[in-house]
């Protein structure tokens, strides 16, 4: 099938690449001409596991193409996926101006009927507004149907998630739109693709369900899912605060809790809290959406508050240990908002860095993927590739992202180059007993 993808960010690029790999003909466009030029030149503008190889193979087979001309992209596909950004406005609500802009372009440029699919995370009722905008700006050039098909892709494992979904949700107004989307996802549902992650030998426990809902339900499913996961993390963090006060160990507590299948073990990891471009903005947008219809989503406001307090708690631990922060050399290990991505948007590490710089600390930092992006935002910090170089002469090591390479640090070696053997661990990567055995002053979350 011929598909158009508007917006080549994390969601658009992964969606376009994976649908091309699944056998469709995909044309992608973006207002960032530099990004399209990079893609045409065979470069991958974001770090996402497996994405480079799919883009190469889809490029070679001619299944994916790129254009700076939105009109060309719009006319190419029978189905158009809108994957543009919906960043938060100062009041927390989602800024939908990019979606509105794309709607106007589609209405102006289409020459045949189109199924317009919202893939970007949007508040409920956006589909209705999108349909209204398409009709209002349409020049009698085809007729538009709208659908919502939220993505549930985790950064870092987005390609794996795309090919092995738990559920594919399609919110539609008519059965024909549902069928069109089922056809698009047929290769994934029937597992007729060569898996780029497992080299064609996927474990057989993947059973993606294809769910057809109303458009408003589909929109709500996305916000409700992400907000629930954020809630779960904040719950674990609140329990972690309690553990510190009562001398319990949060890992023992959350592990046992998670063995109850009604609770589940995932997303109960205490630490620096959630960041990234999804959870913080989705929870805010959900609170704001609820407020517009008179619902006070207090439980989510509390989750948001608990998450913000993580940074304060972390800095309190640092100040308590260092006594005076000004003039101290601190080493930040990890800048990305989580491991296996180069994304630093709303990364707790960057807020930590900002506050330490404001206090007059000399900040040295490293990250396997995110240094380039962080450097642009905080050029006054010092950056290194090697964690041991970062730790040289440091009065404290601060663990901000749970990268595997940091889990494997040889602390005996690191301790020999640090000015003070102090580790404040925002991701609970190490055993407190082992760190103490190695002669470190060590603090983490919920395990004092
Ligand atoms: C999320 C959702 O998981 C995905 O389904 C959605 O569609 C997009 O948003 P992502 O933003 O890539 O994906 O990150 P995710 O892996 O969910 O982690 C979010 C944040 O929570 C990270 O900062 C992570 O470090 C933090 N986290 C996660 C915790 O602090 N504790 C946990 O137990 C789990």
GROMACS .gro file of C-alpha atoms and ligand atoms in nm:
model
  482
    1UNK     CA    1   0.000   0.000   0.000
    2UNK     CA    2   0.111   0.359  -0.053
    3UNK     CA    3   0.158   0.547   0.272
    4UNK     CA    4   0.266   0.900   0.358
    5UNK     CA    5   0.433   0.998   0.683
    6UNK     CA    6   0.440   1.363   0.785
    7UNK     CA    7   0.703   1.436   1.049
    8UNK     CA    8   1.034   1.248   1.069
    9UNK     CA    9   1.098   1.261   1.443
   10UNK     CA   10   1.126   0.949   1.662
   11UNK     CA   11   0.770   0.838   1.595
   12UNK     CA   12   0.748   0.928   1.224
   13UNK     CA   13   1.081   0.783   1.128
   14UNK     CA   14   1.031   0.457   1.314
   15UNK     CA   15   0.675   0.424   1.180
   16UNK     CA   16   0.780   0.501   0.823
   17UNK     CA   17   1.085   0.275   0.831
   18UNK     CA   18   0.903  -0.020   0.990
   19UNK     CA   19   0.601   0.003   0.758
   20UNK     CA   20   0.839   0.013   0.459
   21UNK     CA   21   1.026  -0.288   0.600
   22UNK     CA   22   0.688  -0.461   0.635
   23UNK     CA   23   0.642  -0.422   0.258
   24UNK     CA   24   0.457  -0.093   0.202
   25UNK     CA   25   0.566   0.197  -0.017
   26UNK     CA   26   0.631   0.489   0.213
   27UNK     CA   27   0.708   0.855   0.145
   28UNK     CA   28   0.824   1.067   0.438
   29UNK     CA   29   0.837   1.444   0.468
   30UNK     CA   30   0.943   1.695   0.732
   31UNK     CA   31   0.957   2.076   0.755
   32UNK     CA   32   1.321   2.038   0.861
   33UNK     CA   33   1.492   2.036   0.520
   34UNK     CA   34   1.826   1.948   0.684
   35UNK     CA   35   1.676   1.630   0.827
   36UNK     CA   36   1.538   1.525   0.488
   37UNK     CA   37   1.877   1.596   0.328
   38UNK     CA   38   2.044   1.376   0.592
   39UNK     CA   39   1.796   1.095   0.530
   40UNK     CA   40   1.842   1.118   0.154
   41UNK     CA   41   2.218   1.097   0.210
   42UNK     CA   42   2.169   0.775   0.406
   43UNK     CA   43   2.232   0.929   0.750
   44UNK     CA   44   2.008   0.856   1.048
   45UNK     CA   45   1.933   1.175   1.241
   46UNK     CA   46   1.838   0.998   1.567
   47UNK     CA   47   1.989   0.711   1.762
   48UNK     CA   48   1.743   0.424   1.774
   49UNK     CA   49   1.849   0.061   1.789
   50UNK     CA   50   1.804  -0.124   1.452
   51UNK     CA   51   1.667   0.186   1.276
   52UNK     CA   52   1.981   0.238   1.068
   53UNK     CA   53   1.973  -0.109   0.916
   54UNK     CA   54   1.601  -0.094   0.832
   55UNK     CA   55   1.644   0.245   0.668
   56UNK     CA   56   1.928   0.106   0.459
   57UNK     CA   57   1.734  -0.204   0.352
   58UNK     CA   58   1.410  -0.009   0.284
   59UNK     CA   59   1.613   0.250   0.092
   60UNK     CA   60   1.782  -0.019  -0.120
   61UNK     CA   61   1.454  -0.190  -0.205
   62UNK     CA   62   1.303   0.149  -0.298
   63UNK     CA   63   1.028   0.106  -0.037
   64UNK     CA   64   1.104   0.435   0.139
   65UNK     CA   65   1.160   0.779  -0.006
   66UNK     CA   66   1.188   1.131   0.134
   67UNK     CA   67   1.076   1.469   0.015
   68UNK     CA   68   1.082   1.826   0.143
   69UNK     CA   69   0.766   1.895  -0.055
   70UNK     CA   70   0.464   1.822   0.169
   71UNK     CA   71   0.235   1.831  -0.134
   72UNK     CA   72   0.427   1.548  -0.300
   73UNK     CA   73   0.409   1.340   0.018
   74UNK     CA   74   0.040   1.413   0.069
   75UNK     CA   75  -0.047   1.312  -0.287
   76UNK     CA   76   0.164   0.994  -0.265
   77UNK     CA   77  -0.028   0.790  -0.010
   78UNK     CA   78  -0.387   0.676   0.030
   79UNK     CA   79  -0.321   0.683   0.402
   80UNK     CA   80  -0.139   0.971   0.567
   81UNK     CA   81   0.016   0.930   0.911
   82UNK     CA   82   0.053   1.257   1.102
   83UNK     CA   83   0.359   1.223   1.325
   84UNK     CA   84   0.436   1.585   1.410
   85UNK     CA   85   0.523   1.714   1.756
   86UNK     CA   86   0.264   1.809   2.017
   87UNK     CA   87   0.486   1.986   2.272
   88UNK     CA   88   0.353   2.118   2.602
   89UNK     CA   89   0.236   2.479   2.627
   90UNK     CA   90   0.322   2.676   2.942
   91UNK     CA   91  -0.009   2.570   3.103
   92UNK     CA   92   0.064   2.200   3.039
   93UNK     CA   93  -0.192   2.154   2.761
   94UNK     CA   94  -0.071   2.013   2.428
   95UNK     CA   95   0.024   2.257   2.155
   96UNK     CA   96  -0.166   2.130   1.851
   97UNK     CA   97  -0.055   2.401   1.608
   98UNK     CA   98   0.162   2.159   1.406
   99UNK     CA   99  -0.136   1.923   1.360
  100UNK     CA  100  -0.355   2.214   1.253
  101UNK     CA  101  -0.090   2.326   1.006
  102UNK     CA  102  -0.063   1.976   0.858
  103UNK     CA  103  -0.444   1.953   0.833
  104UNK     CA  104  -0.447   2.271   0.625
  105UNK     CA  105  -0.171   2.137   0.402
  106UNK     CA  106  -0.349   1.805   0.350
  107UNK     CA  107  -0.677   1.980   0.267
  108UNK     CA  108  -0.501   2.204   0.016
  109UNK     CA  109  -0.274   1.948  -0.149
  110UNK     CA  110  -0.476   1.625  -0.168
  111UNK     CA  111  -0.620   1.531  -0.504
  112UNK     CA  112  -0.793   1.206  -0.404
  113UNK     CA  113  -0.967   1.063  -0.094
  114UNK     CA  114  -0.734   1.015   0.203
  115UNK     CA  115  -0.744   0.836   0.533
  116UNK     CA  116  -0.573   1.079   0.771
  117UNK     CA  117  -0.433   0.902   1.077
  118UNK     CA  118  -0.322   1.078   1.393
  119UNK     CA  119  -0.019   0.898   1.529
  120UNK     CA  120   0.112   1.185   1.742
  121UNK     CA  121  -0.008   1.176   2.101
  122UNK     CA  122  -0.302   1.411   2.120
  123UNK     CA  123  -0.574   1.491   2.372
  124UNK     CA  124  -0.913   1.330   2.328
  125UNK     CA  125  -1.137   1.506   2.075
  126UNK     CA  126  -0.844   1.611   1.854
  127UNK     CA  127  -0.975   1.369   1.589
  128UNK     CA  128  -1.304   1.556   1.579
  129UNK     CA  129  -1.123   1.890   1.541
  130UNK     CA  130  -0.897   1.739   1.276
  131UNK     CA  131  -1.198   1.621   1.075
  132UNK     CA  132  -1.352   1.970   1.110
  133UNK     CA  133  -1.030   2.141   0.995
  134UNK     CA  134  -0.996   1.906   0.695
  135UNK     CA  135  -1.353   1.977   0.585
  136UNK     CA  136  -1.322   2.351   0.647
  137UNK     CA  137  -1.006   2.391   0.438
  138UNK     CA  138  -1.093   2.132   0.176
  139UNK     CA  139  -1.142   2.258  -0.178
  140UNK     CA  140  -1.367   1.975  -0.283
  141UNK     CA  141  -1.059   1.771  -0.363
  142UNK     CA  142  -1.135   1.424  -0.246
  143UNK     CA  143  -1.293   1.379   0.093
  144UNK     CA  144  -1.116   1.286   0.412
  145UNK     CA  145  -1.167   1.026   0.677
  146UNK     CA  146  -0.989   1.051   1.009
  147UNK     CA  147  -0.855   0.779   1.237
  148UNK     CA  148  -0.645   0.766   1.552
  149UNK     CA  149  -0.368   0.509   1.578
  150UNK     CA  150  -0.162   0.590   1.887
  151UNK     CA  151   0.192   0.462   1.914
  152UNK     CA  152   0.319   0.275   2.218
  153UNK     CA  153   0.684   0.278   2.124
  154UNK     CA  154   0.953   0.307   2.388
  155UNK     CA  155   1.258   0.500   2.278
  156UNK     CA  156   1.555   0.270   2.248
  157UNK     CA  157   1.335  -0.033   2.172
  158UNK     CA  158   1.097   0.141   1.933
  159UNK     CA  159   1.172  -0.090   1.638
  160UNK     CA  160   1.131  -0.401   1.851
  161UNK     CA  161   0.805  -0.261   1.992
  162UNK     CA  162   0.674  -0.177   1.644
  163UNK     CA  163   0.721  -0.532   1.516
  164UNK     CA  164   0.602  -0.698   1.838
  165UNK     CA  165   0.314  -0.485   1.966
  166UNK     CA  166   0.097  -0.583   2.265
  167UNK     CA  167  -0.187  -0.405   2.094
  168UNK     CA  168  -0.256  -0.203   1.783
  169UNK     CA  169  -0.530   0.044   1.860
  170UNK     CA  170  -0.726   0.203   1.579
  171UNK     CA  171  -0.990   0.460   1.656
  172UNK     CA  172  -1.223   0.500   1.359
  173UNK     CA  173  -1.558   0.636   1.255
  174UNK     CA  174  -1.634   0.380   0.986
  175UNK     CA  175  -1.554   0.010   0.932
  176UNK     CA  176  -1.375   0.085   0.602
  177UNK     CA  177  -1.112   0.290   0.784
  178UNK     CA  178  -1.059   0.003   1.029
  179UNK     CA  179  -1.013  -0.239   0.738
  180UNK     CA  180  -0.766  -0.007   0.565
  181UNK     CA  181  -0.560   0.010   0.885
  182UNK     CA  182  -0.587  -0.365   0.943
  183UNK     CA  183  -0.447  -0.415   0.593
  184UNK     CA  184  -0.156  -0.182   0.670
  185UNK     CA  185  -0.075  -0.377   0.987
  186UNK     CA  186  -0.148  -0.721   0.835
  187UNK     CA  187   0.221  -0.813   0.792
  188UNK     CA  188   0.279  -0.737   1.161
  189UNK     CA  189  -0.036  -0.913   1.281
  190UNK     CA  190   0.030  -1.221   1.069
  191UNK     CA  191   0.402  -1.201   1.144
  192UNK     CA  192   0.492  -1.189   0.776
  193UNK     CA  193   0.811  -0.986   0.791
  194UNK     CA  194   1.175  -1.058   0.842
  195UNK     CA  195   1.234  -0.943   1.194
  196UNK     CA  196   1.526  -0.702   1.206
  197UNK     CA  197   1.557  -0.753   1.581
  198UNK     CA  198   1.554  -1.133   1.607
  199UNK     CA  199   1.680  -1.208   1.254
  200UNK     CA  200   1.352  -1.375   1.164
  201UNK     CA  201   1.342  -1.595   1.476
  202UNK     CA  202   1.116  -1.405   1.713
  203UNK     CA  203   1.012  -1.575   2.037
  204UNK     CA  204   0.653  -1.694   1.981
  205UNK     CA  205   0.502  -1.528   2.284
  206UNK     CA  206   0.410  -1.214   2.092
  207UNK     CA  207   0.037  -1.184   2.043
  208UNK     CA  208  -0.050  -0.836   1.926
  209UNK     CA  209  -0.421  -0.761   1.949
  210UNK     CA  210  -0.587  -0.540   1.687
  211UNK     CA  211  -0.840  -0.326   1.871
  212UNK     CA  212  -1.099  -0.116   1.692
  213UNK     CA  213  -1.242   0.166   1.904
  214UNK     CA  214  -1.395   0.508   1.864
  215UNK     CA  215  -1.152   0.789   1.786
  216UNK     CA  216  -1.196   0.946   2.132
  217UNK     CA  217  -1.131   0.612   2.305
  218UNK     CA  218  -0.812   0.558   2.104
  219UNK     CA  219  -0.689   0.904   2.198
  220UNK     CA  220  -0.771   0.840   2.561
  221UNK     CA  221  -0.608   0.494   2.565
  222UNK     CA  222  -0.271   0.650   2.488
  223UNK     CA  223  -0.286   0.920   2.756
  224UNK     CA  224  -0.441   0.686   3.011
  225UNK     CA  225  -0.170   0.421   2.952
  226UNK     CA  226   0.125   0.657   2.980
  227UNK     CA  227  -0.019   0.837   3.279
  228UNK     CA  228  -0.078   0.506   3.455
  229UNK     CA  229   0.283   0.401   3.400
  230UNK     CA  230   0.402   0.739   3.529
  231UNK     CA  231   0.176   0.692   3.829
  232UNK     CA  232   0.331   0.352   3.894
  233UNK     CA  233   0.683   0.499   3.893
  234UNK     CA  234   0.582   0.780   4.128
  235UNK     CA  235   0.416   0.529   4.358
  236UNK     CA  236   0.740   0.331   4.377
  237UNK     CA  237   0.928   0.655   4.445
  238UNK     CA  238   0.691   0.752   4.726
  239UNK     CA  239   0.737   0.404   4.876
  240UNK     CA  240   1.112   0.456   4.837
  241UNK     CA  241   1.097   0.777   5.045
  242UNK     CA  242   0.916   0.581   5.311
  243UNK     CA  243   1.174   0.302   5.296
  244UNK     CA  244   1.450   0.554   5.364
  245UNK     CA  245   1.270   0.686   5.671
  246UNK     CA  246   1.185   0.341   5.804
  247UNK     CA  247   1.508   0.161   5.720
  248UNK     CA  248   1.348  -0.075   5.466
  249UNK     CA  249   1.485  -0.164   5.123
  250UNK     CA  250   1.271  -0.044   4.831
  251UNK     CA  251   1.398  -0.314   4.597
  252UNK     CA  252   1.292  -0.589   4.832
  253UNK     CA  253   0.954  -0.420   4.869
  254UNK     CA  254   0.884  -0.353   4.499
  255UNK     CA  255   1.015  -0.694   4.393
  256UNK     CA  256   0.772  -0.869   4.625
  257UNK     CA  257   0.490  -0.635   4.524
  258UNK     CA  258   0.554  -0.700   4.157
  259UNK     CA  259   0.525  -1.078   4.193
  260UNK     CA  260   0.153  -1.025   4.236
  261UNK     CA  261   0.044  -1.045   3.869
  262UNK     CA  262  -0.219  -0.781   3.933
  263UNK     CA  263   0.066  -0.539   4.007
  264UNK     CA  264   0.349  -0.666   3.784
  265UNK     CA  265   0.721  -0.605   3.823
  266UNK     CA  266   0.772  -0.339   3.557
  267UNK     CA  267   0.785   0.036   3.613
  268UNK     CA  268   0.840   0.005   3.985
  269UNK     CA  269   1.201   0.115   3.978
  270UNK     CA  270   1.270   0.393   4.227
  271UNK     CA  271   1.527   0.660   4.153
  272UNK     CA  272   1.558   0.992   3.976
  273UNK     CA  273   1.211   0.953   3.827
  274UNK     CA  274   1.070   0.969   3.479
  275UNK     CA  275   1.179   1.206   3.205
  276UNK     CA  276   1.171   1.205   2.827
  277UNK     CA  277   0.933   1.361   2.582
  278UNK     CA  278   0.636   1.139   2.665
  279UNK     CA  279   0.559   1.087   3.032
  280UNK     CA  280   0.615   1.442   3.164
  281UNK     CA  281   0.415   1.602   2.884
  282UNK     CA  282   0.149   1.333   2.859
  283UNK     CA  283   0.070   1.345   3.229
  284UNK     CA  284   0.045   1.726   3.212
  285UNK     CA  285  -0.173   1.715   2.902
  286UNK     CA  286  -0.401   1.455   3.064
  287UNK     CA  287  -0.440   1.669   3.378
  288UNK     CA  288  -0.510   1.970   3.160
  289UNK     CA  289  -0.760   1.784   2.939
  290UNK     CA  290  -0.944   1.659   3.249
  291UNK     CA  291  -0.958   2.013   3.387
  292UNK     CA  292  -1.120   2.143   3.069
  293UNK     CA  293  -1.413   1.905   3.125
  294UNK     CA  294  -1.434   1.976   3.497
  295UNK     CA  295  -1.249   1.667   3.626
  296UNK     CA  296  -0.979   1.731   3.887
  297UNK     CA  297  -0.722   1.456   3.819
  298UNK     CA  298  -0.569   1.488   4.165
  299UNK     CA  299  -0.399   1.150   4.160
  300UNK     CA  300  -0.195   1.250   3.854
  301UNK     CA  301  -0.107   1.588   4.003
  302UNK     CA  302   0.039   1.402   4.301
  303UNK     CA  303   0.235   1.171   4.069
  304UNK     CA  304   0.378   1.472   3.891
  305UNK     CA  305   0.471   1.636   4.222
  306UNK     CA  306   0.645   1.321   4.348
  307UNK     CA  307   0.842   1.305   4.023
  308UNK     CA  308   0.960   1.665   4.049
  309UNK     CA  309   1.071   1.601   4.408
  310UNK     CA  310   1.313   1.331   4.285
  311UNK     CA  311   1.558   1.594   4.166
  312UNK     CA  312   1.532   1.782   4.499
  313UNK     CA  313   1.592   1.460   4.691
  314UNK     CA  314   1.893   1.375   4.475
  315UNK     CA  315   2.045   1.719   4.524
  316UNK     CA  316   1.979   1.698   4.898
  317UNK     CA  317   2.176   1.374   4.905
  318UNK     CA  318   2.461   1.539   4.713
  319UNK     CA  319   2.467   1.849   4.935
  320UNK     CA  320   2.448   1.640   5.250
  321UNK     CA  321   2.747   1.436   5.140
  322UNK     CA  322   2.959   1.718   4.996
  323UNK     CA  323   2.867   1.984   5.257
  324UNK     CA  324   2.973   2.266   5.022
  325UNK     CA  325   2.894   2.214   4.654
  326UNK     CA  326   3.052   2.532   4.518
  327UNK     CA  327   3.393   2.465   4.369
  328UNK     CA  328   3.359   2.085   4.390
  329UNK     CA  329   3.430   1.873   4.088
  330UNK     CA  330   3.137   1.642   4.022
  331UNK     CA  331   3.113   1.365   3.762
  332UNK     CA  332   2.774   1.299   3.605
  333UNK     CA  333   2.747   0.953   3.451
  334UNK     CA  334   2.455   0.949   3.208
  335UNK     CA  335   2.276   1.241   3.043
  336UNK     CA  336   2.002   1.075   2.834
  337UNK     CA  337   1.661   1.047   3.004
  338UNK     CA  338   1.707   0.669   3.006
  339UNK     CA  339   1.951   0.413   2.868
  340UNK     CA  340   1.980   0.325   2.498
  341UNK     CA  341   1.873   0.660   2.362
  342UNK     CA  342   2.043   0.990   2.284
  343UNK     CA  343   1.731   1.181   2.388
  344UNK     CA  344   1.787   1.445   2.658
  345UNK     CA  345   1.444   1.605   2.648
  346UNK     CA  346   1.320   1.646   3.006
  347UNK     CA  347   1.611   1.430   3.120
  348UNK     CA  348   1.652   1.438   3.499
  349UNK     CA  349   2.032   1.445   3.447
  350UNK     CA  350   2.013   1.782   3.276
  351UNK     CA  351   1.811   1.939   3.555
  352UNK     CA  352   2.069   1.800   3.800
  353UNK     CA  353   2.348   1.945   3.587
  354UNK     CA  354   2.178   2.285   3.566
  355UNK     CA  355   2.128   2.309   3.942
  356UNK     CA  356   2.488   2.203   4.015
  357UNK     CA  357   2.626   2.455   3.765
  358UNK     CA  358   2.407   2.724   3.925
  359UNK     CA  359   2.555   2.634   4.261
  360UNK     CA  360   2.906   2.678   4.125
  361UNK     CA  361   3.017   2.315   4.091
  362UNK     CA  362   3.267   2.213   3.821
  363UNK     CA  363   3.066   1.961   3.623
  364UNK     CA  364   3.223   1.682   3.418
  365UNK     CA  365   2.988   1.451   3.232
  366UNK     CA  366   2.972   1.155   2.998
  367UNK     CA  367   2.709   0.953   2.816
  368UNK     CA  368   2.749   0.688   2.545
  369UNK     CA  369   2.514   0.873   2.305
  370UNK     CA  370   2.389   1.206   2.438
  371UNK     CA  371   2.703   1.418   2.486
  372UNK     CA  372   2.662   1.607   2.156
  373UNK     CA  373   2.311   1.722   2.243
  374UNK     CA  374   2.394   1.809   2.606
  375UNK     CA  375   2.698   2.013   2.501
  376UNK     CA  376   2.476   2.243   2.296
  377UNK     CA  377   2.255   2.309   2.597
  378UNK     CA  378   2.527   2.339   2.863
  379UNK     CA  379   2.854   2.435   2.693
  380UNK     CA  380   2.997   2.542   3.031
  381UNK     CA  381   3.023   2.178   3.150
  382UNK     CA  382   3.316   1.949   3.058
  383UNK     CA  383   3.241   1.640   2.852
  384UNK     CA  384   3.429   1.311   2.812
  385UNK     CA  385   3.380   0.988   2.625
  386UNK     CA  386   3.536   0.769   2.888
  387UNK     CA  387   3.368   0.736   3.230
  388UNK     CA  388   3.705   0.691   3.403
  389UNK     CA  389   3.828   1.023   3.256
  390UNK     CA  390   3.505   1.184   3.377
  391UNK     CA  391   3.570   1.050   3.726
  392UNK     CA  392   3.931   1.173   3.744
  393UNK     CA  393   3.973   1.413   4.035
  394UNK     CA  394   3.597   1.407   4.109
  395UNK     CA  395   3.468   1.472   4.460
  396UNK     CA  396   3.153   1.281   4.375
  397UNK     CA  397   3.021   1.045   4.107
  398UNK     CA  398   2.654   1.100   4.028
  399UNK     CA  399   2.471   0.821   3.845
  400UNK     CA  400   2.187   0.966   3.640
  401UNK     CA  401   2.117   0.713   3.361
  402UNK     CA  402   2.105   0.335   3.386
  403UNK     CA  403   2.337   0.256   3.092
  404UNK     CA  404   2.480  -0.097   3.095
  405UNK     CA  405   2.837   0.035   3.068
  406UNK     CA  406   2.789   0.220   3.396
  407UNK     CA  407   2.654  -0.093   3.564
  408UNK     CA  408   2.987  -0.255   3.478
  409UNK     CA  409   3.221   0.020   3.604
  410UNK     CA  410   3.527  -0.109   3.789
  411UNK     CA  411   3.488   0.101   4.104
  412UNK     CA  412   3.822  -0.012   4.242
  413UNK     CA  413   3.986   0.149   3.939
  414UNK     CA  414   3.753   0.450   3.946
  415UNK     CA  415   3.812   0.504   4.318
  416UNK     CA  416   4.186   0.524   4.259
  417UNK     CA  417   4.145   0.828   4.031
  418UNK     CA  418   3.870   1.011   4.222
  419UNK     CA  419   3.949   1.287   4.474
  420UNK     CA  420   3.690   1.142   4.711
  421UNK     CA  421   3.531   0.799   4.701
  422UNK     CA  422   3.173   0.917   4.697
  423UNK     CA  423   2.892   0.784   4.476
  424UNK     CA  424   2.538   0.922   4.477
  425UNK     CA  425   2.338   0.677   4.269
  426UNK     CA  426   2.016   0.808   4.114
  427UNK     CA  427   1.937   0.474   3.948
  428UNK     CA  428   2.018   0.219   4.220
  429UNK     CA  429   2.272   0.043   3.997
  430UNK     CA  430   2.502  -0.099   4.264
  431UNK     CA  431   2.484  -0.303   4.580
  432UNK     CA  432   2.524  -0.072   4.881
  433UNK     CA  433   2.712  -0.349   5.066
  434UNK     CA  434   2.962  -0.398   4.781
  435UNK     CA  435   3.024  -0.025   4.742
  436UNK     CA  436   3.091   0.006   5.114
  437UNK     CA  437   3.323  -0.294   5.097
  438UNK     CA  438   3.519  -0.108   4.827
  439UNK     CA  439   3.554   0.185   5.065
  440UNK     CA  440   3.297   0.413   4.904
  441UNK     CA  441   3.056   0.649   5.071
  442UNK     CA  442   2.746   0.543   4.881
  443UNK     CA  443   2.388   0.660   4.877
  444UNK     CA  444   2.100   0.564   4.651
  445UNK     CA  445   1.719   0.577   4.663
  446UNK     CA  446   1.517   0.387   4.924
  447UNK     CA  447   1.807   0.173   5.041
  448UNK     CA  448   1.988   0.381   5.306
  449LIG     C1  449   0.701   0.584   2.698
  449LIG     C2  450   0.606   0.462   2.699
  449LIG     O1  451   0.666   0.353   2.768
  449LIG     C3  452   0.570   0.425   2.556
  449LIG     O2  453   0.479   0.316   2.558
  449LIG     C4  454   0.506   0.549   2.496
  449LIG     O3  455   0.434   0.534   2.386
  449LIG     C5  456   0.610   0.660   2.489
  449LIG     O4  457   0.644   0.691   2.624
  449LIG     P1  458   0.961   0.627   2.666
  449LIG     O5  459   0.932   0.773   2.686
  449LIG     O6  460   1.053   0.588   2.557
  449LIG     O7  461   0.826   0.546   2.641
  449LIG     O8  462   1.023   0.578   2.804
  449LIG     P2  463   1.000   0.461   2.909
  449LIG     O9  464   1.089   0.347   2.881
  449LIG    O10  465   0.857   0.431   2.925
  449LIG    O11  466   1.056   0.535   3.041
  449LIG     C6  467   1.006   0.662   3.080
  449LIG     C7  468   1.083   0.718   3.196
  449LIG    O12  469   1.052   0.652   3.317
  449LIG     C8  470   1.236   0.712   3.185
  449LIG    O13  471   1.288   0.836   3.228
  449LIG     C9  472   1.275   0.601   3.280
  449LIG    O14  473   1.405   0.617   3.332
  449LIG    C10  474   1.170   0.617   3.388
  449LIG     N1  475   1.142   0.495   3.463
  449LIG    C11  476   1.092   0.385   3.399
  449LIG    C12  477   1.162   0.493   3.601
  449LIG    O15  478   1.206   0.592   3.662
  449LIG     N2  479   1.130   0.379   3.670
  449LIG    C13  480   1.080   0.270   3.609
  449LIG    O16  481   1.052   0.170   3.679
  449LIG    C14  482   1.061   0.271   3.469
   0.00000   0.00000   0.00000
